[in-house]
GROMACS .gro file of N, CA and C in nm:
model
  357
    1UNK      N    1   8.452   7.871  10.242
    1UNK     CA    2   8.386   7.905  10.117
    1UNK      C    3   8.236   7.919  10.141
    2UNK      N    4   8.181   8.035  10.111
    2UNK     CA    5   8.072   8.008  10.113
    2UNK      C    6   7.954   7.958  10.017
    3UNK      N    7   7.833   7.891  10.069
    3UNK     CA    8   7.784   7.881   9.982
    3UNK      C    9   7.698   7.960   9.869
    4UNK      N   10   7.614   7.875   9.728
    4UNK     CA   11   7.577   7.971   9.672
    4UNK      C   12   7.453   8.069   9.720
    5UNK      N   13   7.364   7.932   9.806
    5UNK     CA   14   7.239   8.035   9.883
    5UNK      C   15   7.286   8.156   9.962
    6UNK      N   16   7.410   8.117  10.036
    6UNK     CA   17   7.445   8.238  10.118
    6UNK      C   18   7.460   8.368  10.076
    7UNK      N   19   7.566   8.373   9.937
    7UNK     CA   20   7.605   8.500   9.852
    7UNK      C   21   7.469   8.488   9.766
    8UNK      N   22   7.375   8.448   9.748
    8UNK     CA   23   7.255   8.499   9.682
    8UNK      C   24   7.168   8.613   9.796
    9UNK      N   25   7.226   8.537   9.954
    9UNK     CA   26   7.127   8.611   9.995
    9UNK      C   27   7.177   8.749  10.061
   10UNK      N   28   7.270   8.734  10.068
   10UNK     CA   29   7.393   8.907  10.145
   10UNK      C   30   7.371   8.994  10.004
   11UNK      N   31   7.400   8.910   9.870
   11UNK     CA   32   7.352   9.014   9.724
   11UNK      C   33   7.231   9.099   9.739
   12UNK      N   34   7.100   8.950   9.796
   12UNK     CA   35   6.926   9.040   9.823
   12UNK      C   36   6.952   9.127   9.920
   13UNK      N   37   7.035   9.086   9.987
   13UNK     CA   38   7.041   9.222  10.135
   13UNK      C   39   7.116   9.333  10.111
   14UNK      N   40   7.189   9.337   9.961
   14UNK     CA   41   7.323   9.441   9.948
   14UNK      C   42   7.172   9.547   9.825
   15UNK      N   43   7.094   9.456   9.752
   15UNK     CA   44   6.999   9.504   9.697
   15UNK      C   45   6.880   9.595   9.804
   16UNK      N   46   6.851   9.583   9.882
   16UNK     CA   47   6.767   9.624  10.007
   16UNK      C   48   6.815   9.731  10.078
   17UNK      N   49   6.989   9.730  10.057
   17UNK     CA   50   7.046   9.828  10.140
   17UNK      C   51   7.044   9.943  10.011
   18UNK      N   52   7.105   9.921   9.916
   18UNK     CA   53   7.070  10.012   9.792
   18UNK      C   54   6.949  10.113   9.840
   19UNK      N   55   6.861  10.004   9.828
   19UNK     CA   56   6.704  10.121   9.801
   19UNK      C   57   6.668  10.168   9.933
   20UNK      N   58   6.653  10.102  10.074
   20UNK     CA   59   6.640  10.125  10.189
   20UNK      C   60   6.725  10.285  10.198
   21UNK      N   61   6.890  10.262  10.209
   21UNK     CA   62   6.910  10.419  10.230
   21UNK      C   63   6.885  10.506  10.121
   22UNK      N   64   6.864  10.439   9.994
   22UNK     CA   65   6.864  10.594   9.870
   22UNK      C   66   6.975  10.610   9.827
   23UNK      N   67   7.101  10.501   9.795
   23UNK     CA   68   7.236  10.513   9.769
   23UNK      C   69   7.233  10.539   9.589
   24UNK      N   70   7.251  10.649   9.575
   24UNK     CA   71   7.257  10.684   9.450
   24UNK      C   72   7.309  10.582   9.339
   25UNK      N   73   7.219  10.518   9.211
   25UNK     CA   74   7.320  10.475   9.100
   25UNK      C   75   7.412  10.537   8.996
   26UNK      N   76   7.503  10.524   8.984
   26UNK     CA   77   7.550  10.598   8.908
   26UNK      C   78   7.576  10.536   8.759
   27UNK      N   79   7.574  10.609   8.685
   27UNK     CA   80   7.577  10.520   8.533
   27UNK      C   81   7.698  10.557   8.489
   28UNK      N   82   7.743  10.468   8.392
   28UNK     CA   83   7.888  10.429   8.329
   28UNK      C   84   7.882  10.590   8.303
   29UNK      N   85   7.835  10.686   8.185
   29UNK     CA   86   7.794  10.751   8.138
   29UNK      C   87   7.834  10.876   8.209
   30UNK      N   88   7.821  10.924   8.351
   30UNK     CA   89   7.816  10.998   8.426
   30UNK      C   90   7.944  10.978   8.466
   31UNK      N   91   8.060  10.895   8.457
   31UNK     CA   92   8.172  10.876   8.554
   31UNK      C   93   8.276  10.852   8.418
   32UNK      N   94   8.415  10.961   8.409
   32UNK     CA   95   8.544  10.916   8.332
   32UNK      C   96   8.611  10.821   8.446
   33UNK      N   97   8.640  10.730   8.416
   33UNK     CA   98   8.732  10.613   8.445
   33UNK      C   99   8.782  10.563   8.360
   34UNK      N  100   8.934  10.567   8.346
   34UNK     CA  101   9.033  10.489   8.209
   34UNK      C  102   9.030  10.328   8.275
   35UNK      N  103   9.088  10.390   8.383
   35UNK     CA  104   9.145  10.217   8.421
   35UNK      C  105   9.284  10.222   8.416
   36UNK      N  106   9.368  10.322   8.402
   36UNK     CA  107   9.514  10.327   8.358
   36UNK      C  108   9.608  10.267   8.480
   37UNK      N  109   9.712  10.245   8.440
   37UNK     CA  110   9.819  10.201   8.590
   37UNK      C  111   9.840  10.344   8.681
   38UNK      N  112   9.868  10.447   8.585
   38UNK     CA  113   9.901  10.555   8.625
   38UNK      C  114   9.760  10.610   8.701
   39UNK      N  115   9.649  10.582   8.678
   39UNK     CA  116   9.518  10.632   8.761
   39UNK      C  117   9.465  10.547   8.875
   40UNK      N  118   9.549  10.427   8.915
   40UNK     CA  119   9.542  10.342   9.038
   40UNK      C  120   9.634  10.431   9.174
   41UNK      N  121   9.470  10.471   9.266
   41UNK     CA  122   9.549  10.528   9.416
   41UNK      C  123   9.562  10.421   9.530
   42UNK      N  124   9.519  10.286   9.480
   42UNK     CA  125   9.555  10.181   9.591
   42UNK      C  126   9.510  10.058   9.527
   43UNK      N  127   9.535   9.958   9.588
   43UNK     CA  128   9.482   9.797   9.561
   43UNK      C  129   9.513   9.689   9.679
   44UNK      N  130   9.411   9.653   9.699
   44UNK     CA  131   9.443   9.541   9.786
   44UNK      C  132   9.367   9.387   9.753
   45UNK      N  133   9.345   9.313   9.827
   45UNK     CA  134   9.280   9.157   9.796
   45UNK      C  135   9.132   9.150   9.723
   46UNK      N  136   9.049   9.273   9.768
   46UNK     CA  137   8.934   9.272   9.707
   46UNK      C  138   8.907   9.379   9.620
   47UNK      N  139   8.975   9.455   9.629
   47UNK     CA  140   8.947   9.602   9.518
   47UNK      C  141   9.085   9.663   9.448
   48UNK      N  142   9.092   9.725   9.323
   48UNK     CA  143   9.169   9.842   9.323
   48UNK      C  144   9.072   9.986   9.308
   49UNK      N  145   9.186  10.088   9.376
   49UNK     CA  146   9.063  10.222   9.356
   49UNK      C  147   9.194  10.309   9.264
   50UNK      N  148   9.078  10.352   9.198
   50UNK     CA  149   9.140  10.437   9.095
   50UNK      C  150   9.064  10.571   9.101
   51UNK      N  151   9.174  10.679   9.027
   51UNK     CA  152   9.120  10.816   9.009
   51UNK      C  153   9.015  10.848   8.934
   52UNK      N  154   8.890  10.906   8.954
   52UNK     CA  155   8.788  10.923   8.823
   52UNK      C  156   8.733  11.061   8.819
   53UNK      N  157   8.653  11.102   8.705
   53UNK     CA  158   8.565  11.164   8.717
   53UNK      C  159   8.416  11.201   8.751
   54UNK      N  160   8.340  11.239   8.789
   54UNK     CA  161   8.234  11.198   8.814
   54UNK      C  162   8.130  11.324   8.747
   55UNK      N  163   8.018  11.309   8.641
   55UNK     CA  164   7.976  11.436   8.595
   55UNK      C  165   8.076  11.531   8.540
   56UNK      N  166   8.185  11.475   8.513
   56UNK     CA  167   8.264  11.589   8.444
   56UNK      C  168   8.346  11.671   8.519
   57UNK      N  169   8.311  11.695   8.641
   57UNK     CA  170   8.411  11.800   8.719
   57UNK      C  171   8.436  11.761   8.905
   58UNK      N  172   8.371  11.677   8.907
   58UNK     CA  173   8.413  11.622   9.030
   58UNK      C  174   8.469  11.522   9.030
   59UNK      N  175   8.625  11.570   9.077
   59UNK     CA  176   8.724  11.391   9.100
   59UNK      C  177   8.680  11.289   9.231
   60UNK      N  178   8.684  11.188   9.218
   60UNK     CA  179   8.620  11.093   9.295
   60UNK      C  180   8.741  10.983   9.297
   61UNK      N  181   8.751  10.886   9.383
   61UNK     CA  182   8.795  10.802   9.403
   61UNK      C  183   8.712  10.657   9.404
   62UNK      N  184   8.727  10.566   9.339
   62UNK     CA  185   8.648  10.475   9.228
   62UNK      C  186   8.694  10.337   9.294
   63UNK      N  187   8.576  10.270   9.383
   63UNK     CA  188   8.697  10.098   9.422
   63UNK      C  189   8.607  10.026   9.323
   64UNK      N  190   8.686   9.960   9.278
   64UNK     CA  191   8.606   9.856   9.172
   64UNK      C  192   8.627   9.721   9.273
   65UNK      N  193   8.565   9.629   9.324
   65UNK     CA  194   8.543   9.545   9.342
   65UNK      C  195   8.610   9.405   9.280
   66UNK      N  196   8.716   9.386   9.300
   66UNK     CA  197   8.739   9.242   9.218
   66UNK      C  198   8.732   9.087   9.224
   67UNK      N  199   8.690   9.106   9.346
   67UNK     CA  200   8.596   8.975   9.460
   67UNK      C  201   8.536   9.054   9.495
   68UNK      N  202   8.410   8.956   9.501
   68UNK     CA  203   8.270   9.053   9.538
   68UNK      C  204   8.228   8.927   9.681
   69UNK      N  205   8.277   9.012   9.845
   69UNK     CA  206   8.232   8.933   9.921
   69UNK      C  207   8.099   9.010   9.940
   70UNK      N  208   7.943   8.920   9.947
   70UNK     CA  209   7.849   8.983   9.937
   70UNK      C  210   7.839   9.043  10.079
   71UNK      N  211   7.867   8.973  10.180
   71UNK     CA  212   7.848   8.983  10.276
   71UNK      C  213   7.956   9.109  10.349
   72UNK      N  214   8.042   9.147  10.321
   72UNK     CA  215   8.143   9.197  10.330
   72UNK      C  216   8.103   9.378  10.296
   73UNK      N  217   8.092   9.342  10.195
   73UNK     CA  218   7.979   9.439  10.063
   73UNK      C  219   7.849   9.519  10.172
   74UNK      N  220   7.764   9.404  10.243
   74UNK     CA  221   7.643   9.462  10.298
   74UNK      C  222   7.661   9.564  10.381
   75UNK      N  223   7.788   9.483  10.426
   75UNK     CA  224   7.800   9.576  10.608
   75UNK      C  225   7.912   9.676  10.553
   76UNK      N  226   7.998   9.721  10.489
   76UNK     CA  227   8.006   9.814  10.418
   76UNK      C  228   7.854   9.907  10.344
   77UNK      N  229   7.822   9.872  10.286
   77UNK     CA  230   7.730   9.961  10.250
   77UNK      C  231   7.672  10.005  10.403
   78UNK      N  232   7.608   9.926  10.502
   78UNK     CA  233   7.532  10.027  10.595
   78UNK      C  234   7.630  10.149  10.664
   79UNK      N  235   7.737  10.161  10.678
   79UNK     CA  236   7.831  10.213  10.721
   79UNK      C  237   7.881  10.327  10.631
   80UNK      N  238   7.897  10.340  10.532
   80UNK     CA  239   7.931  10.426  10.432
   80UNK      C  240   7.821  10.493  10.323
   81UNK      N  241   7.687  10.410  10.403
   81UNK     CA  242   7.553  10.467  10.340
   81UNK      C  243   7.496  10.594  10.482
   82UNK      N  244   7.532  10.569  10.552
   82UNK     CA  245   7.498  10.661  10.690
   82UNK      C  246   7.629  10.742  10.783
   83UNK      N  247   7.687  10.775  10.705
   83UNK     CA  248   7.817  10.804  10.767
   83UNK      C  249   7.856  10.939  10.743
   84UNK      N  250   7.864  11.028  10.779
   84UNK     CA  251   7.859  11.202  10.742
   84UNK      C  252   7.971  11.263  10.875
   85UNK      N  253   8.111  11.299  10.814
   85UNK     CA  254   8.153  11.352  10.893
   85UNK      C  255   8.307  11.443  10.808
   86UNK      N  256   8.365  11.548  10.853
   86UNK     CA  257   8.417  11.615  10.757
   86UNK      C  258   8.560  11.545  10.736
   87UNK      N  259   8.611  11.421  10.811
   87UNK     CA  260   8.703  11.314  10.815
   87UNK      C  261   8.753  11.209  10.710
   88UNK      N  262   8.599  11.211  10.696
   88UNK     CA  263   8.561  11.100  10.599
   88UNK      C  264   8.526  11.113  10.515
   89UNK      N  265   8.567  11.031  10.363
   89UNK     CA  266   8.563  11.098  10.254
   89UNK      C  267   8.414  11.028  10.213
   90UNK      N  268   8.285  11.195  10.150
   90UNK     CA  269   8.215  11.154  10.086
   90UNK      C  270   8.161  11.038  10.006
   91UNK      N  271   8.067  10.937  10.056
   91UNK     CA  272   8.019  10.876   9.953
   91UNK      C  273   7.914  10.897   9.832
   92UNK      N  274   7.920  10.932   9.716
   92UNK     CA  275   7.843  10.918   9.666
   92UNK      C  276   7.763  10.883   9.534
   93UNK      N  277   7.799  10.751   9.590
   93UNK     CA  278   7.723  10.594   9.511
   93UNK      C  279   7.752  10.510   9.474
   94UNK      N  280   7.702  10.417   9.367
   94UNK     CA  281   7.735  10.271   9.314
   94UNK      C  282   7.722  10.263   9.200
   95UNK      N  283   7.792  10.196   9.117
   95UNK     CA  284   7.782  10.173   8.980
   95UNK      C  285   7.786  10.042   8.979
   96UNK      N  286   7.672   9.920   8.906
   96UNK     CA  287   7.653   9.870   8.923
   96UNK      C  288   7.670   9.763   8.745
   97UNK      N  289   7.691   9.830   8.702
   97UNK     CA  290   7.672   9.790   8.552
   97UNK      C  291   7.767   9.705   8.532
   98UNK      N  292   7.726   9.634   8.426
   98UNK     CA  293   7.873   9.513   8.346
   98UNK      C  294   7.867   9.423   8.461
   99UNK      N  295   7.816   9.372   8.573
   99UNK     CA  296   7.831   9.283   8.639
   99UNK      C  297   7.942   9.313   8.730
  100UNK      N  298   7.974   9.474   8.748
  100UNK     CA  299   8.062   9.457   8.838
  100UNK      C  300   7.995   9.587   8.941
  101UNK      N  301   8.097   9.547   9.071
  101UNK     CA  302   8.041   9.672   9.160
  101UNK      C  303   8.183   9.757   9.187
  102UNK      N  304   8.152   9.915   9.166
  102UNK     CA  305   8.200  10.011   9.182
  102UNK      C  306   8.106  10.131   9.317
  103UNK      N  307   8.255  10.117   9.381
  103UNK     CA  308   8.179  10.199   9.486
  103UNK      C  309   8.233  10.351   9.480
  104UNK      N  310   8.211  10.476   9.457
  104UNK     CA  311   8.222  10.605   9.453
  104UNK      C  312   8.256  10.688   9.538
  105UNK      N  313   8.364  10.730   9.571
  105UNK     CA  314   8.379  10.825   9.678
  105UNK      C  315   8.427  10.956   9.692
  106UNK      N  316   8.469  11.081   9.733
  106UNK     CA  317   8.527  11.149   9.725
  106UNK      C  318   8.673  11.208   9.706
  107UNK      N  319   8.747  11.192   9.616
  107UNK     CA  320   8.919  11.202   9.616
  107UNK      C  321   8.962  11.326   9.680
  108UNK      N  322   9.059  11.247   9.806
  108UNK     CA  323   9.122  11.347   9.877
  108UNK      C  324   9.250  11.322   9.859
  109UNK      N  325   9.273  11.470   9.777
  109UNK     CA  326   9.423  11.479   9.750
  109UNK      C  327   9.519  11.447   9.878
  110UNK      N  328   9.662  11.478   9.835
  110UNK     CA  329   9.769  11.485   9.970
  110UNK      C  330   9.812  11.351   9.965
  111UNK      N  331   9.899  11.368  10.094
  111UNK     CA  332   9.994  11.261  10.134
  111UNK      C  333   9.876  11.130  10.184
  112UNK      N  334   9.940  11.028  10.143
  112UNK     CA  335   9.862  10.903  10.231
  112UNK      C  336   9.918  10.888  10.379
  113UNK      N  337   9.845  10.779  10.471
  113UNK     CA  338   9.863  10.758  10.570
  113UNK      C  339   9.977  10.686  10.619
  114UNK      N  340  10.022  10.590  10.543
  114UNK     CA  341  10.165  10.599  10.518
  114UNK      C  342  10.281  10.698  10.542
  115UNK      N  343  10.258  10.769  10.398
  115UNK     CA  344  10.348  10.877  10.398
  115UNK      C  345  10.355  10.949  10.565
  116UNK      N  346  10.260  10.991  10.575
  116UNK     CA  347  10.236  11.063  10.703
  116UNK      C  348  10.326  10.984  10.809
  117UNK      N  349  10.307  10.835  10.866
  117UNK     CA  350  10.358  10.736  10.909
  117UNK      C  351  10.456  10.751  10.930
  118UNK      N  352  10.575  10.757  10.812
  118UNK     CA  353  10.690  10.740  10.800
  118UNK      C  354  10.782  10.863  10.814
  119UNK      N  355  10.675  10.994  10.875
  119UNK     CA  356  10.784  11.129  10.862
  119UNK      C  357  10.838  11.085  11.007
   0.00000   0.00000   0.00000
């Protein structure tokens, strides 16, 4: 477990990584997200990601955070704040509002890795 100084201070460092690379905020406002069962494309121990909109016409893929490891969080952000390749799906940004963290990415249709897996 960690302590509370610790996750105060991976939060100041997840804050630093924000502004350091220029990771876009995104506001509630700017992004359709229901939240529906039917709009969940995965879930695991710390997130579910769901289908969204972003600005109205770009679909995105949405992890909401449901344990927030800060530290976990940081080194994710440097990695998915500097990361550009046509493999990997677009990041672009954070929503930060209501006390929760939403991380933004690009939705790539098709089969999952799974599926693929199992032909």
């Amino acid at each position: 477990m960690k302590s509370n100084d610790e996750n105060e201070e991976f939060k100041d460092v997840c804050k630093k990584l924000i502004e350091i690379n220029k990771i876009r905020i995104i506001s509630n406002s700017e992004m359709k997200l229901t939240k529906h069962k039917k709009d969940i494309l995965g879930e695991g121990g710390q997130a579910i990601v769901y289908h969204g909109t972003l600005e109205g016409k770009i679909d995105v893929a949405v992890k909401v955070l449901t344990d927030i490891d800060w530290k976990s969080l940081s080194n994710e952000l440097i990695i998915i704040a500097n990361i550009v390749h046509d493999n990997i799906p677009k990041f672009y940004g954070i929503i930060t509002e209501n006390k929760k963290i939403e991380l933004v990415f690009q939705y790539v249709d098709g089969k999952t890795l799974d599926e693929l897996r199992d032909r």
